[in-house]
């Protein structure tokens, strides 16, 4: 199974993948593909962390906006995943990490079988309300770095609840790598997704166009949720963000 991990800059995607590898490498055969625009920074981070054989962690340099290589033209990532599978197969799970991108970035179902979208509390409690296909329709939403909530003035319980509301009840995990309970929830979700994939009960879903959303203060669209037709121009949110429980 190929699992995509997307989300804005600095939300902790690489750290989340390292946590998964530490927890699952003893029972599953794993590989990781990382995406950066001009460097192999994320791959070097994971290799230095010692979470897998370094040859099982391979970088893709996208040379353009990260969403291009995970959605518009997935060739480079497909080739990297296929090479990994040829060299180390049979593999149980290949994790493909997007470079840090905006709230509209999602994976093509031609590349991954399931995908999770990562936000972090340091980006602000309101970011979960901003919408977008990753937040609304990825297979899993992860609200990361919950241990920082008290230091940045974010109510983690509220952010998790609002994430669940935005996803109409689809799964949300509030995660801290320092909280073993939340880590077990994350690894449990991955195991369940893998089990469904193996039995043929999981179908890759394209998160599709932008999720229903509001334009605050606009007379023609501020008072009701609506969508934009595919191809309609719409401003993208490129602002980077920096720095358990399941709903």
Coordinates of C-alpha atoms in Angstrom, one line a residue:
X1 CA 0.0 0.0 0.0
X2 CA 1.2 3.5 -0.8
X3 CA 0.4 6.1 1.9
X4 CA 0.6 9.8 1.1
X5 CA 1.5 12.4 3.8
X6 CA 0.7 16.0 2.9
X7 CA 0.4 19.3 4.7
X8 CA 1.8 22.8 5.0
X9 CA 5.5 23.6 5.8
X10 CA 6.6 22.8 9.3
X11 CA 3.6 20.8 10.4
X12 CA 5.8 17.8 11.3
X13 CA 5.3 15.5 8.4
X14 CA 8.9 14.1 8.5
X15 CA 8.7 13.7 12.3
X16 CA 5.3 11.8 11.9
X17 CA 6.9 9.5 9.3
X18 CA 9.8 8.8 11.6
X19 CA 7.4 8.0 14.4
X20 CA 5.6 5.6 12.1
X21 CA 8.8 3.9 11.0
X22 CA 10.0 3.4 14.6
X23 CA 6.7 1.9 15.6
X24 CA 6.1 -0.3 12.6
X25 CA 9.4 -1.4 11.1
X26 CA 9.6 -4.4 13.4
X27 CA 6.4 -5.9 11.9
X28 CA 6.2 -4.4 8.4
X29 CA 8.5 -4.0 5.5
X30 CA 8.6 -0.3 4.8
X31 CA 10.0 2.2 2.3
X32 CA 9.8 6.0 2.3
X33 CA 9.9 8.5 -0.6
X34 CA 10.4 12.2 0.3
X35 CA 9.7 15.3 -1.8
X36 CA 11.6 18.6 -1.6
X37 CA 11.8 21.3 -4.2
X38 CA 15.6 21.6 -4.6
X39 CA 17.2 19.5 -1.9
X40 CA 17.0 16.1 -0.2
X41 CA 16.6 17.6 3.3
X42 CA 13.7 15.4 4.5
X43 CA 15.4 12.2 3.3
X44 CA 18.6 13.2 5.1
X45 CA 16.7 14.0 8.3
X46 CA 15.0 10.5 8.2
X47 CA 18.3 8.7 7.4
X48 CA 20.1 10.5 10.3
X49 CA 17.2 9.5 12.6
X50 CA 18.1 5.9 12.0
X51 CA 14.5 4.8 11.6
X52 CA 15.1 2.6 8.5
X53 CA 17.9 1.2 6.4
X54 CA 19.1 4.4 4.6
X55 CA 18.5 2.8 1.2
X56 CA 14.8 2.4 2.0
X57 CA 14.6 6.2 2.3
X58 CA 14.8 7.9 -1.1
X59 CA 14.4 11.6 -2.2
X60 CA 12.6 13.2 -5.1
X61 CA 13.5 16.7 -6.0
X62 CA 10.4 18.2 -7.5
X63 CA 11.9 21.3 -9.0
X64 CA 8.5 23.0 -8.8
X65 CA 5.6 23.4 -6.4
X66 CA 5.4 20.2 -4.4
X67 CA 1.7 19.6 -5.4
X68 CA 2.8 19.3 -9.0
X69 CA 4.8 16.1 -8.3
X70 CA 2.1 14.5 -6.2
X71 CA -1.0 15.4 -8.2
X72 CA -0.4 16.9 -11.7
X73 CA 2.6 14.8 -13.0
X74 CA 3.3 12.0 -10.6
X75 CA 5.9 10.3 -12.8
X76 CA 9.0 11.0 -10.6
X77 CA 7.3 9.7 -7.5
X78 CA 5.8 6.6 -9.4
X79 CA 9.3 5.7 -10.7
X80 CA 10.8 6.2 -7.2
X81 CA 8.2 4.0 -5.6
X82 CA 8.5 1.3 -8.3
X83 CA 12.3 1.3 -8.0
X84 CA 11.9 0.9 -4.2
X85 CA 9.5 -2.0 -4.6
X86 CA 11.7 -3.7 -7.2
X87 CA 14.8 -3.4 -4.9
X88 CA 13.1 -4.3 -1.6
X89 CA 9.8 -6.0 -2.4
X90 CA 7.6 -7.4 -1.3
X91 CA 7.0 -4.3 0.7
X92 CA 4.0 -3.8 3.0
X93 CA 3.9 0.0 3.0
X94 CA 5.6 2.8 1.0
X95 CA 5.1 6.2 2.6
X96 CA 5.3 9.2 0.2
X97 CA 5.9 12.5 1.8
X98 CA 4.9 15.7 0.0
X99 CA 7.1 18.7 0.2
X100 CA 5.5 21.4 2.4
X101 CA 2.6 22.9 0.5
X102 CA -0.6 24.8 0.9
X103 CA -4.0 23.8 2.1
X104 CA -5.2 22.7 -1.3
X105 CA -2.5 20.1 -1.9
X106 CA -3.6 16.5 -2.2
X107 CA -2.3 13.3 -3.8
X108 CA -3.5 11.8 -7.0
X109 CA -5.1 8.4 -6.4
X110 CA -2.9 7.2 -9.3
X111 CA 0.0 7.6 -6.9
X112 CA -1.2 6.7 -3.5
X113 CA -3.9 4.3 -2.1
X114 CA -4.6 6.4 1.0
X115 CA -3.6 9.8 2.2
X116 CA -3.4 11.7 5.4
X117 CA -3.2 15.5 5.8
X118 CA -1.2 17.1 8.6
X119 CA -1.8 20.3 10.5
X120 CA -0.1 21.5 13.7
X121 CA -1.3 23.5 16.6
X122 CA 1.6 26.0 16.2
X123 CA 0.0 27.1 13.0
X124 CA -3.0 28.4 14.9
X125 CA -6.3 26.8 16.1
X126 CA -8.2 28.4 13.3
X127 CA -6.4 26.8 10.5
X128 CA -8.6 23.7 10.7
X129 CA -11.6 25.9 9.8
X130 CA -10.0 27.3 6.6
X131 CA -11.1 24.2 4.7
X132 CA -9.7 22.7 1.6
X133 CA -9.8 19.2 0.1
X134 CA -7.0 17.8 2.3
X135 CA -8.6 18.9 5.6
X136 CA -12.1 17.9 4.4
X137 CA -11.6 14.7 2.5
X138 CA -8.2 13.0 3.1
X139 CA -8.5 9.6 4.6
X140 CA -7.2 10.9 7.9
X141 CA -6.6 14.4 9.3
X142 CA -3.7 14.6 11.9
X143 CA -3.5 17.6 14.2
X144 CA 0.1 17.4 15.2
X145 CA 2.3 18.7 18.1
X146 CA -0.5 18.8 20.6
X147 CA 2.0 19.1 23.4
X148 CA 2.7 22.7 22.2
X149 CA -0.9 23.8 22.6
X150 CA -0.5 25.3 26.0
X151 CA 2.5 27.4 24.8
X152 CA 0.8 28.8 21.7
X153 CA -2.7 29.4 23.2
X154 CA -4.5 26.7 21.2
X155 CA -7.4 24.7 22.7
X156 CA -6.4 21.3 21.3
X157 CA -9.8 19.7 22.2
X158 CA -11.6 22.5 20.4
X159 CA -9.3 22.2 17.3
X160 CA -9.9 18.5 17.2
X161 CA -13.6 18.9 17.5
X162 CA -13.7 21.5 14.7
X163 CA -11.6 19.3 12.5
X164 CA -14.1 16.5 13.0
X165 CA -17.0 18.8 12.2
X166 CA -15.2 20.0 9.0
X167 CA -14.8 16.4 8.0
X168 CA -18.3 15.4 8.8
X169 CA -17.1 12.8 11.3
X170 CA -14.3 11.3 9.2
X171 CA -11.3 10.3 11.4
X172 CA -9.1 12.9 13.1
X173 CA -6.2 12.1 15.3
X174 CA -4.6 14.6 17.7
X175 CA -1.0 13.6 17.9
X176 CA 2.1 14.2 19.9
X177 CA 5.1 12.0 19.3
X178 CA 5.7 12.3 23.1
X179 CA 2.2 10.8 23.8
X180 CA 2.2 7.0 23.4
X181 CA -1.6 6.8 23.4
X182 CA -1.9 9.1 20.4
X183 CA 1.0 7.3 18.6
X184 CA -0.9 4.0 19.1
X185 CA -4.0 5.6 17.6
X186 CA -2.0 6.6 14.5
X187 CA -0.3 3.2 14.1
X188 CA -3.6 1.5 14.7
X189 CA -5.2 3.6 11.9
X190 CA -2.4 2.6 9.5
X191 CA -2.8 -1.1 10.4
X192 CA -6.5 -0.9 9.8
X193 CA -6.1 0.8 6.4
X194 CA -3.5 -1.7 5.4
X195 CA -5.8 -4.6 6.4
X196 CA -8.6 -3.1 4.3
X197 CA -6.2 -2.7 1.4
X198 CA -5.0 -6.3 1.6
X199 CA -8.6 -7.6 1.6
X200 CA -9.7 -5.4 -1.3
X201 CA -12.0 -3.4 0.9
X202 CA -10.2 -0.1 0.5
X203 CA -10.7 2.0 -2.6
X204 CA -8.4 5.0 -3.2
X205 CA -10.5 8.2 -3.1
X206 CA -9.6 11.4 -5.0
X207 CA -10.2 14.3 -2.5
X208 CA -11.2 16.2 -5.6
X209 CA -11.8 20.0 -6.0
X210 CA -11.8 22.5 -3.3
X211 CA -14.2 21.7 -0.4
X212 CA -17.3 23.8 0.4
X213 CA -16.3 27.0 2.1
X214 CA -17.3 30.6 2.9
X215 CA -16.0 34.0 1.7
X216 CA -16.4 36.1 4.9
X217 CA -17.9 39.5 4.3
X218 CA -18.9 39.0 0.7
X219 CA -22.5 39.8 -0.2
X220 CA -22.4 37.2 -3.0
X221 CA -20.9 34.3 -1.2
X222 CA -20.3 35.1 2.4
X223 CA -23.5 33.7 3.8
X224 CA -23.6 30.2 2.4
X225 CA -21.2 27.4 1.7
X226 CA -20.3 26.8 -1.9
X227 CA -17.7 25.2 -4.2
X228 CA -15.8 26.3 -7.3
X229 CA -16.0 24.4 -10.5
X230 CA -12.9 22.6 -11.6
X231 CA -10.7 25.0 -13.5
X232 CA -12.2 28.1 -11.8
X233 CA -9.5 30.5 -10.7
X234 CA -9.2 30.8 -6.9
X235 CA -6.5 32.2 -4.6
X236 CA -4.3 29.6 -3.0
X237 CA -3.0 29.8 0.5
X238 CA 0.8 29.5 0.3
X239 CA 1.5 31.0 3.7
X240 CA 3.8 28.6 5.6
X241 CA 3.2 27.5 9.2
X242 CA 5.9 26.7 11.7
X243 CA 6.8 25.8 14.7
X244 CA -3.6 12.5 21.0
X245 CA -6.8 11.8 20.7
X246 CA -9.1 10.5 18.0
X247 CA -12.4 12.0 16.9

